[in-house]
XYZ file of C-alpha atoms in Angstrom:
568
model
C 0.000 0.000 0.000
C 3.304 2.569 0.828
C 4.619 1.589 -2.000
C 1.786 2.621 -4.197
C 0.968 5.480 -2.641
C 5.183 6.696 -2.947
C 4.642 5.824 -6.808
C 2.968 9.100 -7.980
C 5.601 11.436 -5.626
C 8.874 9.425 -7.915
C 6.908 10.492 -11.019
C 6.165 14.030 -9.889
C 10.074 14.075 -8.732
C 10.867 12.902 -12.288
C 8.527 14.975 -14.297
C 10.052 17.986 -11.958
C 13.846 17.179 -12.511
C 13.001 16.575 -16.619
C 11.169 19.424 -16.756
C 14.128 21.444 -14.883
C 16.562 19.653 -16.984
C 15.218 21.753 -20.298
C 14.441 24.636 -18.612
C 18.163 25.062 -17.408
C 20.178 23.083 -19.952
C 18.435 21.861 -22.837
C 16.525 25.306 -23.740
C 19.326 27.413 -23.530
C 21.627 25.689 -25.325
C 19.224 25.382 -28.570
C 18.433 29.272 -28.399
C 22.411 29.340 -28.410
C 22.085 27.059 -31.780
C 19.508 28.985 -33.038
C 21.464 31.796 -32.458
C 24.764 30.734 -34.087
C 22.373 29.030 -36.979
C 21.081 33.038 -37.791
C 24.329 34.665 -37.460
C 25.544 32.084 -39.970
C 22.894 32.743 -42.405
C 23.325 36.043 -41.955
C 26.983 36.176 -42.911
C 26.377 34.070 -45.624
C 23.809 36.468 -47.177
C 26.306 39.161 -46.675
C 28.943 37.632 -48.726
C 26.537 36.668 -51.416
C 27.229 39.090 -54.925
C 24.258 41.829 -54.805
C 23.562 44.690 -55.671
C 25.862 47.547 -53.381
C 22.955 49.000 -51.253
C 21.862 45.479 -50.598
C 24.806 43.839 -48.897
C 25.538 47.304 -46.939
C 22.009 46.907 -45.682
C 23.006 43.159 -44.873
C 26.469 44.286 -43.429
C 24.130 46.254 -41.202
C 21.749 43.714 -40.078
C 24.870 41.455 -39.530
C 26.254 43.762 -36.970
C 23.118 44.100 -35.167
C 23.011 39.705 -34.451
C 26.232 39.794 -32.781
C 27.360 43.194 -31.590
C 30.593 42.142 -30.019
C 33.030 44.602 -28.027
C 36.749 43.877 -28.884
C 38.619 42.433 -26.400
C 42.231 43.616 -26.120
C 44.757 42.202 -24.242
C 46.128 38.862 -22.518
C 41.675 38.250 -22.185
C 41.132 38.538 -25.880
C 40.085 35.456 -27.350
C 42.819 33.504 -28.982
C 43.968 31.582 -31.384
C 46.088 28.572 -31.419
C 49.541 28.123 -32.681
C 51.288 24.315 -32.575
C 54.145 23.034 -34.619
C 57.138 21.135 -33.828
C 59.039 24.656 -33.236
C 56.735 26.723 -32.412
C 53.647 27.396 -29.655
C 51.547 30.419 -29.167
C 48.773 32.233 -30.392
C 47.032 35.025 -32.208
C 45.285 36.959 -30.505
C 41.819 37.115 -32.699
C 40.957 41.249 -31.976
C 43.001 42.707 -34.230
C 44.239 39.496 -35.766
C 47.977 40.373 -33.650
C 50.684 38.185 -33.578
C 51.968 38.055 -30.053
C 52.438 35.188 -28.374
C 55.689 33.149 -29.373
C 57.526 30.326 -27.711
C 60.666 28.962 -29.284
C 59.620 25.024 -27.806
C 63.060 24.114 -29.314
C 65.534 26.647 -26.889
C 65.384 27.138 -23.219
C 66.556 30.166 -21.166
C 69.571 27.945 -19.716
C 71.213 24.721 -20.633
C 69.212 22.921 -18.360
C 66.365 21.172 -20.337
C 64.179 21.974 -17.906
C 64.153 26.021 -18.091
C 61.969 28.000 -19.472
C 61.362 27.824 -23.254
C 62.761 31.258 -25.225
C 59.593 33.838 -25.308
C 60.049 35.946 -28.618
C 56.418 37.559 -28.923
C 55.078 38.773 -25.982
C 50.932 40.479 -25.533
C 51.737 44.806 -26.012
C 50.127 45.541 -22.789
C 53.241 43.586 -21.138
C 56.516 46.077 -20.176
C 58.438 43.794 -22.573
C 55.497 43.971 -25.547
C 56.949 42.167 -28.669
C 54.208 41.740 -31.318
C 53.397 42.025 -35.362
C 50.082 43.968 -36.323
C 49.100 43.546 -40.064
C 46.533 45.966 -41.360
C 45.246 47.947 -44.380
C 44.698 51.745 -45.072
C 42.983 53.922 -47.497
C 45.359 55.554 -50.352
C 45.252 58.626 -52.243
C 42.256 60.193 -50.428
C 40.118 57.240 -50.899
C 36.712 57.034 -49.038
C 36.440 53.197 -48.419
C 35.427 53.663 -45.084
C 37.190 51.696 -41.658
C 39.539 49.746 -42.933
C 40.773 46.674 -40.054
C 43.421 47.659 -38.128
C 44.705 45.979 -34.721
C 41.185 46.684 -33.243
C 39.702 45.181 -35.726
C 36.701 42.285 -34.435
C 37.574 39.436 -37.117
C 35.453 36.454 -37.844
C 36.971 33.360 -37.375
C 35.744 30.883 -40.753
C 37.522 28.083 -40.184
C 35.633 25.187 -38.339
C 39.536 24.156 -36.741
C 40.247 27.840 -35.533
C 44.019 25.985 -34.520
C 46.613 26.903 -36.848
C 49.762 24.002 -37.488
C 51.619 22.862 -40.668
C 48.638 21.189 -42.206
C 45.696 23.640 -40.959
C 45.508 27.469 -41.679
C 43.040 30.027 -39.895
C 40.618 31.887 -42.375
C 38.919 35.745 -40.486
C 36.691 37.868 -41.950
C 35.108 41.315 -41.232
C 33.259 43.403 -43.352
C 33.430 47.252 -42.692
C 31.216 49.835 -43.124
C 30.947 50.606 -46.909
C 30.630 47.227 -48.657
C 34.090 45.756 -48.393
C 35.051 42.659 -47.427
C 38.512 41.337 -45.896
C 39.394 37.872 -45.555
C 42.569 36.995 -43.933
C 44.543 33.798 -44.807
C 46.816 32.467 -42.002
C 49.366 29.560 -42.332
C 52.355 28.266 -40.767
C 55.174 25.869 -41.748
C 56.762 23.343 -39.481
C 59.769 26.159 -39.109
C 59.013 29.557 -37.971
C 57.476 31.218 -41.270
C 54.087 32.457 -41.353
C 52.494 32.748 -44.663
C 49.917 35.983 -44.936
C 47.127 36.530 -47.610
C 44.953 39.334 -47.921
C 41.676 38.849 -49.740
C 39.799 42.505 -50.496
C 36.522 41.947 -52.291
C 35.165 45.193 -53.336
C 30.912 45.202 -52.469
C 30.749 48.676 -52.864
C 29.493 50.934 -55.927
C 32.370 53.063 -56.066
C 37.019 51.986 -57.265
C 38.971 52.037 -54.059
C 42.354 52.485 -53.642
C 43.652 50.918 -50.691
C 47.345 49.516 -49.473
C 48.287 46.829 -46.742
C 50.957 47.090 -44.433
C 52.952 44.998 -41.488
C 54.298 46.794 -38.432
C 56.448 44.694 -35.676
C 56.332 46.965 -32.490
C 59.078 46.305 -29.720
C 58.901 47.743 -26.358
C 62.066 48.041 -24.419
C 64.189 45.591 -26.434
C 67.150 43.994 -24.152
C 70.342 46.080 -23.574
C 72.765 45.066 -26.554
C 75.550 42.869 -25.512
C 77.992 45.636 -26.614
C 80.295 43.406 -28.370
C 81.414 45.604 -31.505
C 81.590 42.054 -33.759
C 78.139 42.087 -33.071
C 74.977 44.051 -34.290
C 71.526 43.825 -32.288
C 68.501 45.750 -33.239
C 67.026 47.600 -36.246
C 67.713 45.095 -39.607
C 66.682 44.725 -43.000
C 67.659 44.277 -46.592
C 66.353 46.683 -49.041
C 68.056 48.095 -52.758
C 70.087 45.382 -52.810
C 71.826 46.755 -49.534
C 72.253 45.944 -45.544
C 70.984 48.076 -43.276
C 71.866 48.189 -39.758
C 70.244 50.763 -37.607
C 70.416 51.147 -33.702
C 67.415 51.817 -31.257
C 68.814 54.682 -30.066
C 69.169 56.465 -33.432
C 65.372 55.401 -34.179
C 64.136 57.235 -31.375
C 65.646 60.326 -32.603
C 65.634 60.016 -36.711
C 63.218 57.626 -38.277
C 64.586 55.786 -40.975
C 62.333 55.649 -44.597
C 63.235 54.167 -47.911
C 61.914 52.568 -51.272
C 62.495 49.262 -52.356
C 61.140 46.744 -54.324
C 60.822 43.805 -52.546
C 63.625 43.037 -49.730
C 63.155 42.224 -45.760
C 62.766 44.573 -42.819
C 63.162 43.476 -38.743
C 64.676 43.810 -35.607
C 67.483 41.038 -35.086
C 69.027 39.726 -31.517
C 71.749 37.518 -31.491
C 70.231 34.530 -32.085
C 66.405 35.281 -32.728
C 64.962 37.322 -35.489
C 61.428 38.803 -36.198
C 61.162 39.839 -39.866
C 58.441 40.966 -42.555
C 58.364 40.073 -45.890
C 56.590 41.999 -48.198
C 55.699 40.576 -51.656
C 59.309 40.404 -53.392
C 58.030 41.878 -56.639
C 55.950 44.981 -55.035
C 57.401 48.200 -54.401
C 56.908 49.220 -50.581
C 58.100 51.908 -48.427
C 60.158 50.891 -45.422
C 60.228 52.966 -42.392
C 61.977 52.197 -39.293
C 60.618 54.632 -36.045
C 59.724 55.162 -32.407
C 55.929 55.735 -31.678
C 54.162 55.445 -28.510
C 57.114 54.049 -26.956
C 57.792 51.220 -29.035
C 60.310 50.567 -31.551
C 58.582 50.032 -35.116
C 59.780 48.522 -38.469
C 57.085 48.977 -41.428
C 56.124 47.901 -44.988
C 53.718 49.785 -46.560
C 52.988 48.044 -50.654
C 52.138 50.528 -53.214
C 48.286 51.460 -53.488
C 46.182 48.891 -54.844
C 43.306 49.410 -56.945
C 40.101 47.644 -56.420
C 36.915 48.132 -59.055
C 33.108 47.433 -57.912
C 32.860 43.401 -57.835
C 36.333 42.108 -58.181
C 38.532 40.752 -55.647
C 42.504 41.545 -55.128
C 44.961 39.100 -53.497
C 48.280 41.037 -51.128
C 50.350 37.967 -49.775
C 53.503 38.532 -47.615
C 55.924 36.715 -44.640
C 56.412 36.950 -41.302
C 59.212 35.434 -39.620
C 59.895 35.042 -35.638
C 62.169 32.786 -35.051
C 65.871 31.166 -34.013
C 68.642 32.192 -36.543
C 69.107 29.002 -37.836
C 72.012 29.397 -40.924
C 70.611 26.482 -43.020
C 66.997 27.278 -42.803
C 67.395 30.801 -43.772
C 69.216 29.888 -46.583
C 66.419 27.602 -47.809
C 64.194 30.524 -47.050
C 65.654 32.183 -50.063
C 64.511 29.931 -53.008
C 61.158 29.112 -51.259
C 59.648 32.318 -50.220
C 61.860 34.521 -52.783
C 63.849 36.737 -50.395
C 67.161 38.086 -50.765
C 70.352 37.495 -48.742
C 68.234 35.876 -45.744
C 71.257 34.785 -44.399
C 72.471 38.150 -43.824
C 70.592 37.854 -40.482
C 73.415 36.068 -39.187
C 76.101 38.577 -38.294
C 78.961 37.216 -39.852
C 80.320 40.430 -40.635
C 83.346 41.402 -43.313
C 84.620 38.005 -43.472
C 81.454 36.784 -44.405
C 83.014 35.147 -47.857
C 85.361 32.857 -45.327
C 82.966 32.775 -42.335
C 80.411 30.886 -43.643
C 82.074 28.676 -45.680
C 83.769 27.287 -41.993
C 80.477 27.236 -40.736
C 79.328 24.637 -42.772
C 82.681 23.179 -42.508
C 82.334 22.691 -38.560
C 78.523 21.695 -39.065
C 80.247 18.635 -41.144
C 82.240 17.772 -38.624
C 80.133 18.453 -35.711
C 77.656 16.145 -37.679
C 79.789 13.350 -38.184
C 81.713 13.436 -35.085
C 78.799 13.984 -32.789
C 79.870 16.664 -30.547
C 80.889 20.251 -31.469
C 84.202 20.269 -29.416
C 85.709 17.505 -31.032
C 84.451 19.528 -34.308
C 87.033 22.169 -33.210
C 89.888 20.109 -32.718
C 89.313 18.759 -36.235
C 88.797 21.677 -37.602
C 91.723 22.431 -35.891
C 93.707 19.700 -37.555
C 92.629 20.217 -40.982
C 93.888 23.532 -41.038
C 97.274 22.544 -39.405
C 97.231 20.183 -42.437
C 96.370 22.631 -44.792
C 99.396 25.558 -43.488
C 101.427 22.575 -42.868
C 104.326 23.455 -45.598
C 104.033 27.181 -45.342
C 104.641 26.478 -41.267
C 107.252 24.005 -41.341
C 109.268 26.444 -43.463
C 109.071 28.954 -40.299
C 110.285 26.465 -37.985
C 113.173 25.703 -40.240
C 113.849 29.169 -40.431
C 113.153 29.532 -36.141
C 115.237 26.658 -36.004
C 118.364 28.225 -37.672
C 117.792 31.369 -35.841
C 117.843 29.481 -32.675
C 121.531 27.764 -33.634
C 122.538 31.639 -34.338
C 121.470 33.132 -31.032
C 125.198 32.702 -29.213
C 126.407 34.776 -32.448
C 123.479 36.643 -31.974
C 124.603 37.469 -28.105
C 128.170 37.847 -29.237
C 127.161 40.798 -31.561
C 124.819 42.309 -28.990
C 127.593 42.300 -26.637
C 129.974 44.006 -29.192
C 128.209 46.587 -30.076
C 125.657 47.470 -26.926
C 126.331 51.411 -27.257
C 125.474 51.398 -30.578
C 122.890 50.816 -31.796
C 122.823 51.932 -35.490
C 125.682 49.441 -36.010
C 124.508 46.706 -34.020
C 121.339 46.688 -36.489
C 123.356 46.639 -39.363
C 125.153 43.490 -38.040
C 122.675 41.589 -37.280
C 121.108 42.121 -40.931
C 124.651 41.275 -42.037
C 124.152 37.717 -40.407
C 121.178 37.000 -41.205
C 121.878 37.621 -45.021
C 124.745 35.400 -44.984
C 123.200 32.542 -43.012
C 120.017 32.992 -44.974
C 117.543 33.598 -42.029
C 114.318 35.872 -42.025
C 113.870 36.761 -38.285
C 110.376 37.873 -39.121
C 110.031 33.755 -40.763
C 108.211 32.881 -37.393
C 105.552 35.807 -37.817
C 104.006 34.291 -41.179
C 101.875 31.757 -39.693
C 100.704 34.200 -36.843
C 99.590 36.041 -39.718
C 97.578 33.696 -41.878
C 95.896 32.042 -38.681
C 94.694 35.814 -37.635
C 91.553 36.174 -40.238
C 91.180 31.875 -39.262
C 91.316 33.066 -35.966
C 88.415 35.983 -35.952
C 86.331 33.758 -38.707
C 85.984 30.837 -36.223
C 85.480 33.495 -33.513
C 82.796 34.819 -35.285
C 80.902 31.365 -35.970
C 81.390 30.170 -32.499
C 80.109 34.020 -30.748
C 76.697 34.466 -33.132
C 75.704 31.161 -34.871
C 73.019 29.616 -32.392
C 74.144 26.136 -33.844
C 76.496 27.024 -31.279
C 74.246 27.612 -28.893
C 74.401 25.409 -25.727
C 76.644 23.318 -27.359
C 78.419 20.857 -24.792
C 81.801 19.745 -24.665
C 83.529 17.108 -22.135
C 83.597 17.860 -18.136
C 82.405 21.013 -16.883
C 81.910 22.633 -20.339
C 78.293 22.657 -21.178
C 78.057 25.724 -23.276
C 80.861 25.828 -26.323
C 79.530 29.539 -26.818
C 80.155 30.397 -23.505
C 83.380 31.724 -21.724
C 84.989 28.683 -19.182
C 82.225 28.844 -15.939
C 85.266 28.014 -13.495
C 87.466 29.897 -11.719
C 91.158 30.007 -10.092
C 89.459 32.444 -7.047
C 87.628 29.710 -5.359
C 90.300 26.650 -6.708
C 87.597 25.459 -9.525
C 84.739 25.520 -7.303
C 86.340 23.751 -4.529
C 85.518 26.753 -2.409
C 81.732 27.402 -1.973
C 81.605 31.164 -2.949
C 81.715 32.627 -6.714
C 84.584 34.059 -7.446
C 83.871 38.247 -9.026
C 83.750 38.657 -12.742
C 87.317 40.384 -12.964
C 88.845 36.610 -11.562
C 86.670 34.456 -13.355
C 90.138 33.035 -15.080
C 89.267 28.958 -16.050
C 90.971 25.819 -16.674
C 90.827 26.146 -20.483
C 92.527 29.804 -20.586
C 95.143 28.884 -17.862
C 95.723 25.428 -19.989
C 96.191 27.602 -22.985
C 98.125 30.296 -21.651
C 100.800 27.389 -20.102
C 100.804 26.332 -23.701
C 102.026 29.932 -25.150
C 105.027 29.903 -22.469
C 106.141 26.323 -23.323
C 105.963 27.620 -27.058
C 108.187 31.069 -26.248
C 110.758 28.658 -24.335
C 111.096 26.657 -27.477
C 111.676 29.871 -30.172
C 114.652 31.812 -30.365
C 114.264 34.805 -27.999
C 114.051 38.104 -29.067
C 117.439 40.051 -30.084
C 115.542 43.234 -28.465
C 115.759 43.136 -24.195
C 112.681 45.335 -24.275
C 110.979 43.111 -26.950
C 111.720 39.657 -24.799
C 109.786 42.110 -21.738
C 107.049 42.226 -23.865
C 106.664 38.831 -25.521
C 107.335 37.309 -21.544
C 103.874 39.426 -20.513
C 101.878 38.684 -23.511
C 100.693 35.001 -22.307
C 99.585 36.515 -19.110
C 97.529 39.135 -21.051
C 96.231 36.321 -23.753
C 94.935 34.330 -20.564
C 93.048 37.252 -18.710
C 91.822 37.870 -22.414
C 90.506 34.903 -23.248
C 88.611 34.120 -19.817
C 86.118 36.206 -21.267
C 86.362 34.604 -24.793
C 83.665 31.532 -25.638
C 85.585 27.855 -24.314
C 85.045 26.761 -27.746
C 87.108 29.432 -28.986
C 89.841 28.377 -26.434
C 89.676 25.041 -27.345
C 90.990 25.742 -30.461
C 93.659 27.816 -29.379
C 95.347 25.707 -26.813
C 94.547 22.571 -29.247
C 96.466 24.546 -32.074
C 99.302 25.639 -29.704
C 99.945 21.728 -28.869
C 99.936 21.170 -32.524
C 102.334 24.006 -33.265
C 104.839 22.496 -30.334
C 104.753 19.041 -31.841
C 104.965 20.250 -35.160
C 107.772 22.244 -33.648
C 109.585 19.653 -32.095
C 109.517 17.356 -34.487
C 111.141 19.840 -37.185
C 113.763 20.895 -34.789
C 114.853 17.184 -33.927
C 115.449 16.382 -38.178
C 117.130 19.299 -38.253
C 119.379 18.510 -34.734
C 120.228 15.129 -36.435
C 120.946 16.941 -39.834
């Protein structure tokens, strides 16, 4: 009898939590459907060819569905960036690119630090971003035209953009025209932009698009004069390197046809790449305290029903020497590589890049890329050097003649000179013979010093031990015995194994050469190892790698010479 009389309160209990189920859940979310169903068909009436006062009437009514208030800032809706190099997003207001993590390079060498932030949200203190746009030329009255404030449309059902999926916006403004906006992305860090204008209106337009990177505060340059950081580009077959601090007080504006413009740090590099067969204006500035660098294309002129195409690149990404060379054929851009600061020398510096790539490929680790390296071109000077240590050799078996005539003629001078010459002419020795190699290993010398300081193939690059950064000076120090003693030792001591190894290897090589017929000369070439070590500390450790590597090959080489000649 209970249970029959409990039936009709579970039925009333159901009906009540069905009938709140549609109330709260089901009902709302089909007025949301219904919602999204008119705004569709609304749209797709507005992009439907008519007649000019018909779609402006529809542009209209399409603004009234959704009236939407842009969003800007880290809250604005987004858009998704994922490749193999690169995550991020765009933010959708505005259609702005900035939001950029380099997934492949970390702050530190530790794996576990923080991925390398390039593009960073304009509202931040450290605002990094690119903000494509269009503007109305030669007095043209074609009404708003989208800017970075701009409310886009996403059309793409996968709003997610990756190698294999691109991101299609529109907006229509408020005289008949419609933009579309074609985004896509390769598995690198290139960004492929086209700009669809479809003319709706009764009346030719003239209109021209444009791509602005803004940078706020950019780091302090590392102030190494072999090294350029900040305004870049390549335009009229030239390089131009500007500084920030000339940009905030003289803008910088030229023509070109085609060419690259960007801001470049040592290893990363945000770039735009107009269309290489337009005419644009460049213009490098300082407005509302950012840093700008501009491309503006020549006016474009749109007639009543047709539809013009604008595409162009964007690049933010790691200066990778092989990539941007690839760059050049695919996209059409000149002297990419250029990016990479590999300054005068750039005819022998790059060539040894690729070199120690080789040999870092097929020996597995960079360092023992450098002693190769090293060995090849001991190989290569090999004649030209064992000719000076013949010639050091015989100059050595002079020296107690040498002394003799130093002793002789002590007050004077003018004589002494001339009898030394005299010797060496007759026993056919060039005291200068030692200097030769010194010579040709100097441009070597810078070239590799260049690679090692600004290519980031270099980049955390480990060696053996307690070198985990080739590109980096030697982290020990004498002060506190190697790290033995727990404090760090102050920047003006930091003096590590690898220098002090190198600059023992420069005395051992002085002891073996002839010494200097000049007392204040031997002075001098007695400090100079002292001043090569303090020197070098701050110097990369792959760069004195190769130095105290080549030093040990110059002694054996040395050696070797002078014993044949000892038994000769």
């Amino acid at each position: 009898m209970n249970e029959n009389r409990n039936f009709p309160i579970a039925i009333a209990l159901i009906a009540a939590i069905l009938w709140g189920f549609y109330q709260f859940y089901e009902k709302p979310k089909h007025e949301k459907l219904a919602q999204q169903r008119a705004q569709e068909q609304a749209l797709t009436h507005a992009q439907q060819p008519s007649a000019a006062t018909t779609q402006h009437n529809q542009n209209k009514e399409l603004a009234n569905v959704a009236p939407v208030k842009p969003v800007i800032g880290k809250d604005s809706p987004r858009i998704t960036i994922s490749t193999d190099t690169v995550k991020g997003s765009i933010r959708q207001v505005g259609a702005v690119l900035d939001d950029i993590l380099l997934v492949k390079y970390t702050e530190q060498t530790d794996p576990k630090s923080p991925s390398i932030r390039l593009l960073e949200d304009e509202t931040s203190d450290n605002g990094y971003s690119v903000v494509n746009g269009w503007k109305a030329a030669n007095n043209c009255d074609a009404g708003s035209m989208p800017d970075e404030t701009t409310n886009w449309q996403i059309q793409t059902e996968n709003a997610k953009l990756t190698p294999n999926n691109s991101v299609s916006l529109v907006w229509f403004n408020d005289r008949g025209i419609k933009f579309e906006r074609i985004i896509s992305i390769d598995n690198q860090y290139m960004i492929t932009i086209t700009e669809n204008v479809t003319n709706h209106g009764d009346k030719d337009i003239s209109l021209q698009p444009y791509s602005q990177i803004r940078r706020k505060n950019p780091p302090k340059s590392q102030g190494f004069f072999i090294l350029h950081e900040g305004p870049i580009g390549y335009f009229n077959t030239k390089l131009y390197e500007g500084s920030y601090e000339d940009l905030t007080k003289t803008p910088h504006t030229q023509q070109s046809t085609g060419g690259w413009v960007g801001f470049t740090d040592k290893f990363w590099l945000v770039s735009l790449i107009p269309d290489q067969k337009s005419v644009v204006q460049v213009d490098y500035g300082y407005h509302n305290e950012a840093h700008t660098a501009q491309f503006t294309a020549s006016p474009i002129h749109i007639k009543p029903g047709e539809i013009s195409t604008y595409s162009y690149n964007v690049f933010a990404g790691a200066k990778v020497l092989r990539m941007l060379d690839d760059y050049q054929p695919k996209v059409g851009v000149a002297h990419f590589d250029l990016a990479v600061d590999f300054g005068w020398f750039y005819f022998l510096t790059k060539p040894l890049f690729y070199i120690l790539e080789f040999l870092h490929e097929f020996l597995g680790n960079l360092g023992l890329a450098i002693l190769g390296l090293t060995v090849l071109f001991k190989l290569l000077l090999f004649p030209m050097a064992t000719k000076s240590y013949r010639s050091m050799g015989r100059l050595k078996n002079l020296q107690p003649k040498i002394t003799q005539i130093q002793n002789v003629y002590k007050n004077d001078r003018a004589r002494l000179s001339q009898e030394l010459m005299a010797l060496y002419k007759k026993e056919k020795v060039s005291p200068a013979g030692g200097c030769l190699p010194m010579l040709i290993q100097a441009p070597i010398f810078f070239c590799l010093y260049k690679v090692l300081f600004v290519s980031i193939e270099m980049r955390h690059a480990p060696f053996f031990g307690w070198i985990h950064d080739l590109s980096a000076p030697d982290p020990t120090s004498f002060a506190n015995l190697f790290g033995l003693l727990p404090f760090d030792a102050p920047s003006f001591l930091q003096i590590g194994i690898w220098p002090l190894l190198m600059g023992a290897t420069m005395v051992i090589q002085q002891r073996m050469n002839p010494q200097p017929a000049d007392p204040m000369q031997a002075k001098v070439m007695m400090i100079m190892p002292i001043m090569f070590t303090y020197l070098f500390a701050s110097f990369p450790a792959g760069l004195v790698v190769y130095w105290t590597w080549n030093n040990l090959l110059s002694m054996a080489q040395q050696w070797y010479i002078t014993k044949r000649m000892t038994q000769k």
